[in-house]
CSV table of N, CA, C and O and ligand atoms in Angstrom, one decimal:
chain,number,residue,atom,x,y,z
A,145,UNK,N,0.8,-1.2,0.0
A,145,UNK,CA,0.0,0.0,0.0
A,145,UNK,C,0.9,1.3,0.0
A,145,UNK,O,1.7,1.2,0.9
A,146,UNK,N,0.9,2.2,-0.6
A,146,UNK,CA,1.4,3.3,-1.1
A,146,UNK,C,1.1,4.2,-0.4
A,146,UNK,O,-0.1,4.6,-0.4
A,147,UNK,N,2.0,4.8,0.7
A,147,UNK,CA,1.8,6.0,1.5
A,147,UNK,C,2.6,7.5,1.2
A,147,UNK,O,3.7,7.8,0.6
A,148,UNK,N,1.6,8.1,1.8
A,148,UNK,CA,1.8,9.4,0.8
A,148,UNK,C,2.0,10.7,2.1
A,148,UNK,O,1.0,11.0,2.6
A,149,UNK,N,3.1,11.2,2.4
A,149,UNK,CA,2.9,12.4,3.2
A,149,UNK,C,3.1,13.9,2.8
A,149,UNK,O,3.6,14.3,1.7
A,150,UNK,N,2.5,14.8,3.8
A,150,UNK,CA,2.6,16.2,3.6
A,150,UNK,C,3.5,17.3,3.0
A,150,UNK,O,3.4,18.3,3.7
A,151,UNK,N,4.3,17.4,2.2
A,151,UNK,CA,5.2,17.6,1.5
A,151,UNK,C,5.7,18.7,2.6
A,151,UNK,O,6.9,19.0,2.9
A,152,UNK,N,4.6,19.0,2.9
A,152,UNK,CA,4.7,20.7,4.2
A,152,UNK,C,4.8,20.3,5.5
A,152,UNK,O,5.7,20.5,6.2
A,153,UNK,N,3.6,19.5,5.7
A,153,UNK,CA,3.3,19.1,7.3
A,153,UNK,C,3.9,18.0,7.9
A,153,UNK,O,3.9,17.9,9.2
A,154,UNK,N,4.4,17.2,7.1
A,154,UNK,CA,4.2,16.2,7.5
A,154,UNK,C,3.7,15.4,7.9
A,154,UNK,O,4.4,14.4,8.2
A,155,UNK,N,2.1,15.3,7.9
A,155,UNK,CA,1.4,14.8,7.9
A,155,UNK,C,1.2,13.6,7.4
A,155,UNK,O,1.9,13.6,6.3
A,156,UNK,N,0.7,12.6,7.4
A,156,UNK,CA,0.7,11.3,7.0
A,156,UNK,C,-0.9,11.0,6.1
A,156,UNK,O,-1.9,11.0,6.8
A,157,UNK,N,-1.1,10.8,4.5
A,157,UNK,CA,-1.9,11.1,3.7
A,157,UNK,C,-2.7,9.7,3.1
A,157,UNK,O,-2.4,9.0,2.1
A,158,UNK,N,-3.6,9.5,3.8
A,158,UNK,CA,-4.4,8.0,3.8
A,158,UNK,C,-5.4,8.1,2.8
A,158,UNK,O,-6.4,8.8,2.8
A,159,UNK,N,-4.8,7.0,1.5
A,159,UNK,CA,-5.7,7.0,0.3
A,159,UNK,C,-7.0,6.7,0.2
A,159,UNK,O,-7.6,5.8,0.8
A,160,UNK,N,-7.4,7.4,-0.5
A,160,UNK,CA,-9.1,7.0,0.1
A,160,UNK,C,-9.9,7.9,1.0
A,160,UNK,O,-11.1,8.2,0.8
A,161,UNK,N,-9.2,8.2,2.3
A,161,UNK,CA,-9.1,9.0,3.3
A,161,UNK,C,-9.3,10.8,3.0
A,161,UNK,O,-10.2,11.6,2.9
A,162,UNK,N,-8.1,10.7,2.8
A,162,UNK,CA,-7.4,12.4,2.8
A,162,UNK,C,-7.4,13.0,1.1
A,162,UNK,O,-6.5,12.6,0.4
A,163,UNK,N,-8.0,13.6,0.6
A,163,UNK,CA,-7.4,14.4,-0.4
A,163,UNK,C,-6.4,14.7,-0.3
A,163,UNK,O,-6.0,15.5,0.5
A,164,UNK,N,-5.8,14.2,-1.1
A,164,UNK,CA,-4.4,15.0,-1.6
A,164,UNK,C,-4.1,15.9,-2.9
A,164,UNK,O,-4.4,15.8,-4.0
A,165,UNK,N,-3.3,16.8,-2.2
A,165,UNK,CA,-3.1,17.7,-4.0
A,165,UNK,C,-1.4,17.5,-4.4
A,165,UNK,O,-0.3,17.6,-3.8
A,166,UNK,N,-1.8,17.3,-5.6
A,166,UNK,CA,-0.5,17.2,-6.1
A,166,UNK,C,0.5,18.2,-6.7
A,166,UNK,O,0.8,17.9,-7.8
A,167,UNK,N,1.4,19.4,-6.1
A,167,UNK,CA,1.7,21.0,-6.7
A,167,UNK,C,2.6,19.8,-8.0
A,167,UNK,O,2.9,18.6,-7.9
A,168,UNK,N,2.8,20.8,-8.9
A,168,UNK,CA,3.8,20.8,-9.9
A,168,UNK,C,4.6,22.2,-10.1
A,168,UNK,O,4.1,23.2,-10.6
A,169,UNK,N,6.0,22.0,-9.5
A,169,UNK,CA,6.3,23.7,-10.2
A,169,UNK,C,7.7,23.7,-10.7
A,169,UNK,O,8.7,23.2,-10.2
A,170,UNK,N,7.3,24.6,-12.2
A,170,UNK,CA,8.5,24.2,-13.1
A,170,UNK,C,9.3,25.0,-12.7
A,170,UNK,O,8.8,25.2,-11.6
A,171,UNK,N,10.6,26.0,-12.8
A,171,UNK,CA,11.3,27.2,-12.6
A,171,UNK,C,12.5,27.1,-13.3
A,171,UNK,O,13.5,26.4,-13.1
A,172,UNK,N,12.1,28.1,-14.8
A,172,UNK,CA,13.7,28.3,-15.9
A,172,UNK,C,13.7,29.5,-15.6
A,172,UNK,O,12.8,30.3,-15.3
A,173,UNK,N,15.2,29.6,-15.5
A,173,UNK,CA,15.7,30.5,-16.1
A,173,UNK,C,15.8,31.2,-17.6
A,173,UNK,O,16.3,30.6,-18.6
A,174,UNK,N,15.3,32.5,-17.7
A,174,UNK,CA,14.7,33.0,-18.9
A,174,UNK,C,15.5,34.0,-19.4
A,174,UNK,O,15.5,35.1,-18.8
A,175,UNK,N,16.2,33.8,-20.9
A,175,UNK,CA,17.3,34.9,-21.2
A,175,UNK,C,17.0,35.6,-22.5
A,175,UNK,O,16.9,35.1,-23.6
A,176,UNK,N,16.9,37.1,-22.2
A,176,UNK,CA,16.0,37.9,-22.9
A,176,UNK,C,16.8,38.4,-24.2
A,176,UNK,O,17.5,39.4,-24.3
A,177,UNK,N,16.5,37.7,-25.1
A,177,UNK,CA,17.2,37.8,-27.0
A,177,UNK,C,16.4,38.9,-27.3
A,177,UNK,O,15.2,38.9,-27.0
A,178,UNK,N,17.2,39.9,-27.8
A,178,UNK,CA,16.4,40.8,-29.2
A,178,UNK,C,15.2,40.1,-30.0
A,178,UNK,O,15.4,38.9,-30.1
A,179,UNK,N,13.9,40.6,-30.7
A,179,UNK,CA,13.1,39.5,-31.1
A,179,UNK,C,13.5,39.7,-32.3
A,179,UNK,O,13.3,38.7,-33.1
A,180,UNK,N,14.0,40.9,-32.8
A,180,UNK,CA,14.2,40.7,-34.3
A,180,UNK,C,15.4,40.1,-34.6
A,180,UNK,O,15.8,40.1,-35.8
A,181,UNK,N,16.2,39.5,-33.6
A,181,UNK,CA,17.5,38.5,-33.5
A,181,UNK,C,17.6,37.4,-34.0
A,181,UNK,O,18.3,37.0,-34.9
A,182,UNK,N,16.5,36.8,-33.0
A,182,UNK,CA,15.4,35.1,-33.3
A,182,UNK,C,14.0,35.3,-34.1
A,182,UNK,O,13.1,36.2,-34.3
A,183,UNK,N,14.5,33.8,-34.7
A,183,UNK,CA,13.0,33.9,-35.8
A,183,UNK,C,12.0,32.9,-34.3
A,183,UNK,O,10.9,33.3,-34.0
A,184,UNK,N,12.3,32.1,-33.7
A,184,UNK,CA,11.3,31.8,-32.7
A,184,UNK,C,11.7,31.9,-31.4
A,184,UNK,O,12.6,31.0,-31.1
A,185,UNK,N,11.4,32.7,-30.5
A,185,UNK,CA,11.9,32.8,-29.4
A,185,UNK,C,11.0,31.5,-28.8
A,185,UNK,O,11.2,30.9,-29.9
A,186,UNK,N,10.5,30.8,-28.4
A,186,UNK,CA,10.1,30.0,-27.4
A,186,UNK,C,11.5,29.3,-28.1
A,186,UNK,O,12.7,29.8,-28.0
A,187,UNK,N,11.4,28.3,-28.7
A,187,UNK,CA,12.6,27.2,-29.5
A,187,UNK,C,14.0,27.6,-29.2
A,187,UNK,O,14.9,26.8,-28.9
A,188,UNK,N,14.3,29.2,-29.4
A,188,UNK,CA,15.2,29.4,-29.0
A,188,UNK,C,16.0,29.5,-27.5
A,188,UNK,O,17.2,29.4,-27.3
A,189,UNK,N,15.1,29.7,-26.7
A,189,UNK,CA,14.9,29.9,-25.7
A,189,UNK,C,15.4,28.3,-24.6
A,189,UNK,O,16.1,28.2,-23.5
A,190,UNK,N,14.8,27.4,-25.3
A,190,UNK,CA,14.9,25.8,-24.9
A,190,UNK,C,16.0,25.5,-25.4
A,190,UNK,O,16.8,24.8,-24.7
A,191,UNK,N,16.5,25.9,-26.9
A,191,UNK,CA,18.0,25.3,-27.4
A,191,UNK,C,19.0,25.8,-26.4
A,191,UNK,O,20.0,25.0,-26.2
A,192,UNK,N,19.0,27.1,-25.7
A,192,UNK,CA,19.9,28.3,-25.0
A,192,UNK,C,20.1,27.5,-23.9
A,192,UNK,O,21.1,27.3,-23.3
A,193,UNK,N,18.7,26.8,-23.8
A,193,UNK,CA,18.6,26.0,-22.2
A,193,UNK,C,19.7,25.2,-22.1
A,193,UNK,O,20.7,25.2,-21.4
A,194,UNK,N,18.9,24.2,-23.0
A,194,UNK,CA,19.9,22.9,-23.2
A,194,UNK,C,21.4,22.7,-23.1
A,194,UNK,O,22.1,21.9,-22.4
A,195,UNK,N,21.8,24.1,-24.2
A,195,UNK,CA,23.1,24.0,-24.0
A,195,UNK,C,23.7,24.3,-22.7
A,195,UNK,O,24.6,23.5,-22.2
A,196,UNK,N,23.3,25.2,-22.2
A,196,UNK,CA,23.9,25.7,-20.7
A,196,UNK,C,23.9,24.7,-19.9
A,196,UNK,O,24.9,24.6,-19.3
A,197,UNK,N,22.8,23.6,-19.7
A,197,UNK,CA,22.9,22.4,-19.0
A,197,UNK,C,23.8,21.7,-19.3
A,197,UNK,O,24.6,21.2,-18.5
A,198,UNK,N,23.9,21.4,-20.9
A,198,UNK,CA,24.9,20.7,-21.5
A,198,UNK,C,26.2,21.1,-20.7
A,198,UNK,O,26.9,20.3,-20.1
A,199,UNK,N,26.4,22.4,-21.0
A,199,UNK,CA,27.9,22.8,-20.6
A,199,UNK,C,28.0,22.6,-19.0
A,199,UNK,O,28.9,21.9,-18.7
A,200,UNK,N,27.3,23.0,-18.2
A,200,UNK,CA,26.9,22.8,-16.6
A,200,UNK,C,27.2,21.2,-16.4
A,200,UNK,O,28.1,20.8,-15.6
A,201,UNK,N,26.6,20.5,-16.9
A,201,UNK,CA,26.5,19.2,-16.6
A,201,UNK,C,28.1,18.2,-15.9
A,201,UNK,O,27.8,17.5,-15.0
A,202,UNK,N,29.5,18.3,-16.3
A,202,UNK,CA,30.0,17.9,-15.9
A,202,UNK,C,30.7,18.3,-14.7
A,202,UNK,O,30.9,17.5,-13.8
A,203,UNK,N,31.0,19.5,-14.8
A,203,UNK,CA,32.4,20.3,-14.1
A,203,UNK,C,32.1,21.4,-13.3
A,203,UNK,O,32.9,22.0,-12.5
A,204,UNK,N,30.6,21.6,-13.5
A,204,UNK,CA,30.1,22.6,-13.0
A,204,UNK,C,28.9,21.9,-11.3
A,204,UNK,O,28.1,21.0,-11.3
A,205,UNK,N,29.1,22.4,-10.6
A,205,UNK,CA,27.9,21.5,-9.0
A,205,UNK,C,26.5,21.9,-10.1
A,205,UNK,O,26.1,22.6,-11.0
A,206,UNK,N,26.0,21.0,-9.2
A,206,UNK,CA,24.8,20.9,-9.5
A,206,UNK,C,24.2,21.9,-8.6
A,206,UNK,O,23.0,21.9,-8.8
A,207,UNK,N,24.4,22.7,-8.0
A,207,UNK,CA,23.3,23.8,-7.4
A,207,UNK,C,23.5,25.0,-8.5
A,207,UNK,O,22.4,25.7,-8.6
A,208,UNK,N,24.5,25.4,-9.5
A,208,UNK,CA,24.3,26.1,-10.3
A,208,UNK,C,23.3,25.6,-11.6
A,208,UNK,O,22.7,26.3,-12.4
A,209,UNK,N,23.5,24.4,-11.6
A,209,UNK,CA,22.2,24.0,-12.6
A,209,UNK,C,21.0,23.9,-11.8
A,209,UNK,O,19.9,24.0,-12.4
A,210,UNK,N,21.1,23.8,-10.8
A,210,UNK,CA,18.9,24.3,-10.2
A,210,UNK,C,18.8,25.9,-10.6
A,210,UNK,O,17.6,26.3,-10.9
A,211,UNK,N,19.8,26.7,-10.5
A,211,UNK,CA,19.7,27.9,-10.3
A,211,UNK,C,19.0,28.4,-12.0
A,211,UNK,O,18.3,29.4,-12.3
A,212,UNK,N,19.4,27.4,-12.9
A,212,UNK,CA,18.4,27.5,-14.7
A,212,UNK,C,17.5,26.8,-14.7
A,212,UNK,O,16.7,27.4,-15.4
A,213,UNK,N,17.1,25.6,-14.4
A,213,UNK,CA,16.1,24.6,-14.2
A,213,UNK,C,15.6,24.1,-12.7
A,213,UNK,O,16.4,24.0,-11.8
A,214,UNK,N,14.8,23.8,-12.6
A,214,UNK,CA,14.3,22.7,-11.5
A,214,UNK,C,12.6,22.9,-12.1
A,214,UNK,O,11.9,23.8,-12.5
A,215,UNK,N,12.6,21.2,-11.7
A,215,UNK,CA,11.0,21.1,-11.5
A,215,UNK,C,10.8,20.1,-10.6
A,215,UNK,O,11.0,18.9,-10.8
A,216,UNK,N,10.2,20.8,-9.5
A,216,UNK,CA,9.6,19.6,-8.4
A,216,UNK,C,8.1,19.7,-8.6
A,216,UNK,O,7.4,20.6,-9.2
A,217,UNK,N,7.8,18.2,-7.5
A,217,UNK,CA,6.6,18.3,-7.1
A,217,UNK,C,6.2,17.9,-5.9
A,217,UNK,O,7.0,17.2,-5.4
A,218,UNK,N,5.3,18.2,-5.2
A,218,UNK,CA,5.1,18.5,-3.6
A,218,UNK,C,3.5,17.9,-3.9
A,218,UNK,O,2.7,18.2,-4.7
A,219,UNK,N,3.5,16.6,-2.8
A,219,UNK,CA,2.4,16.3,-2.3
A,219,UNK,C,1.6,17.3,-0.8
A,219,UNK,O,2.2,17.6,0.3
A,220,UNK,N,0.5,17.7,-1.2
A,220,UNK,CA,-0.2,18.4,-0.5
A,220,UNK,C,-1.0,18.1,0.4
A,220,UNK,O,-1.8,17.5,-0.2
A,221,UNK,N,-1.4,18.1,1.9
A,221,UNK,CA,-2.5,17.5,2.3
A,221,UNK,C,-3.7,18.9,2.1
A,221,UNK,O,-3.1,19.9,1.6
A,222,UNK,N,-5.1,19.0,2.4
A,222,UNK,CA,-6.2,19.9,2.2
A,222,UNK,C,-5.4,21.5,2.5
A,222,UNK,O,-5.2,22.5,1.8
A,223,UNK,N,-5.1,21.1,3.8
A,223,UNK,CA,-4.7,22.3,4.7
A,223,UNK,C,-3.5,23.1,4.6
A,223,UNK,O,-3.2,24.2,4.8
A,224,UNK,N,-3.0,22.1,4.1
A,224,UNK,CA,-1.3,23.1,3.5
A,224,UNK,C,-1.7,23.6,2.0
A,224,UNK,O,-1.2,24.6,1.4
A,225,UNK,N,-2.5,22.9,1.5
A,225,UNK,CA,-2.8,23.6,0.1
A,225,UNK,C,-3.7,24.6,-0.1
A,225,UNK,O,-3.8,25.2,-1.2
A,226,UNK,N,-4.3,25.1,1.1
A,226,UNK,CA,-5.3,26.1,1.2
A,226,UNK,C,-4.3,27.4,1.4
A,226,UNK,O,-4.7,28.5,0.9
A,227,UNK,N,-3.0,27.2,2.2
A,227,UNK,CA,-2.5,27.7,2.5
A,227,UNK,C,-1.6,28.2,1.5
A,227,UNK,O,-1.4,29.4,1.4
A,228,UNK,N,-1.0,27.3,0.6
A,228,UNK,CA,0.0,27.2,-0.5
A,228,UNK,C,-0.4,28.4,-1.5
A,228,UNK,O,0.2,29.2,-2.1
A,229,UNK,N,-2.3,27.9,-1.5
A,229,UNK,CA,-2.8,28.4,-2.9
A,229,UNK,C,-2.8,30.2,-2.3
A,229,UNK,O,-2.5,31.1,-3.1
A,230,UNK,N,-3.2,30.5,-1.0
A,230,UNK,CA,-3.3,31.7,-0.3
A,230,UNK,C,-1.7,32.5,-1.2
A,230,UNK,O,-1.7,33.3,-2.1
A,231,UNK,N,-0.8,31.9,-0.7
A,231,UNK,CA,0.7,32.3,-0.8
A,231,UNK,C,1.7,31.4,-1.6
A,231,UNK,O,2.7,30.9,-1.1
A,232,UNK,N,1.4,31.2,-2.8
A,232,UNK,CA,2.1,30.7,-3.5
A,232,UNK,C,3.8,31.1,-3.3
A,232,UNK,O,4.7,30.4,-2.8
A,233,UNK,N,3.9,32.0,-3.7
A,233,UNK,CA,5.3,32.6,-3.6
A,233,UNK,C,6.0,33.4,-2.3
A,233,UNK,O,6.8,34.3,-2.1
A,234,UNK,N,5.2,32.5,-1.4
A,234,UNK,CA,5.6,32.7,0.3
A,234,UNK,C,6.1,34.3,0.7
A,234,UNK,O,7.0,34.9,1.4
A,235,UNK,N,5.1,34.7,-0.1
A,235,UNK,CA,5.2,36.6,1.0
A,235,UNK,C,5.0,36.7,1.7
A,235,UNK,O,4.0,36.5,2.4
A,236,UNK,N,6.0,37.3,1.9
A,236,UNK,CA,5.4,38.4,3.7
A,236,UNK,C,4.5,39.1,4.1
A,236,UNK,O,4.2,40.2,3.7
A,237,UNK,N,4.1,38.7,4.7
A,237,UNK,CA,2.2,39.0,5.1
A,237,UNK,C,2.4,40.4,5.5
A,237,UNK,O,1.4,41.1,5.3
A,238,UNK,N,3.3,40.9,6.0
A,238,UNK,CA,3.3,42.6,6.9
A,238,UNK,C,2.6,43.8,5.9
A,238,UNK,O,2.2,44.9,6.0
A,239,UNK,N,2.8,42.8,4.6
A,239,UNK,CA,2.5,44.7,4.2
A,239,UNK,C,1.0,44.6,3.7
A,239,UNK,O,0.2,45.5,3.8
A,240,UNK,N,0.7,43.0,3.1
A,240,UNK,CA,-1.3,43.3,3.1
A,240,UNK,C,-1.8,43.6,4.6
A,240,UNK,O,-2.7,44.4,4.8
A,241,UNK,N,-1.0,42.7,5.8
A,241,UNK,CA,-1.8,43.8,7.2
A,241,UNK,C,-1.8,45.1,7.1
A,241,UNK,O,-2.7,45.8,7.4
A,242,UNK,N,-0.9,45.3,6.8
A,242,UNK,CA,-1.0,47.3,7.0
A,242,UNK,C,-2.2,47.4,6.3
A,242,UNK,O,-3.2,47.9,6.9
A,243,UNK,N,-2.3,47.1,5.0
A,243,UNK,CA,-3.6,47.5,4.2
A,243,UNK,C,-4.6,47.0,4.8
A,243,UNK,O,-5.6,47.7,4.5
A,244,UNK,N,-4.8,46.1,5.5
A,244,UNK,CA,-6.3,45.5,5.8
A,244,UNK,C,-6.5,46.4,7.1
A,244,UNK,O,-7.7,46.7,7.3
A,245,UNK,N,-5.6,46.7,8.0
A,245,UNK,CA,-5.7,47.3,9.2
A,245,UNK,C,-6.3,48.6,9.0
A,245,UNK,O,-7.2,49.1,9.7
A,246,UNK,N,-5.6,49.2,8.0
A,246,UNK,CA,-7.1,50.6,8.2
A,246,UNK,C,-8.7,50.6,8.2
A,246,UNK,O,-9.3,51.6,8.3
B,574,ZN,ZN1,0.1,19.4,5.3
């Protein structure tokens, strides 16, 4: 039986039981060509990738290749995903309090 925990909480995710959400999140690094440079910037964009990995790949640590690529994925239970979806990109709550506080 396939057990599934909280990617956040820790929590322990019982099939059947618990909804679970599944995040997906990609993160490139994106390098800004002249457009009258490139005839397709998306294509070009992915070849630019490749190579840099390519070249990264032996000699270079691997924390400077997350720093152009990573894609993880995070198992969610209800409650961390309520939370997740609230604050995706984990901001600092101080400055919508200020706004809500007047
Ligand atoms: Zn959780």
């Amino acid at each position: 039986m396939i057990h599934y925990t909280c990617d956040r909480c820790n929590c322990e995710l019982t099939p059947n039981e618990d909804l679970r959400y599944s995040v997906q999140v990609e993160i490139k690094a994106v390098f800004d060509t002249p457009t009258d440079f490139v005839e397709d910037v998306d294509t070009d964009h992915l070849l630019e990738l490749n190579e840099i990995l390519e070249r990264l790949g032996d000699d270079e640590s691997d924390a400077i290749g997350e720093d152009v690529y990573q894609r993880r994925r995070y198992d969610l239970c209800s409650g961390c995903f309520r939370q997740y979806q609230k604050n995706p990109l984990g901001r600092e709550h101080s400055l919508s309090f200020g706004f809500s506080a007047n």
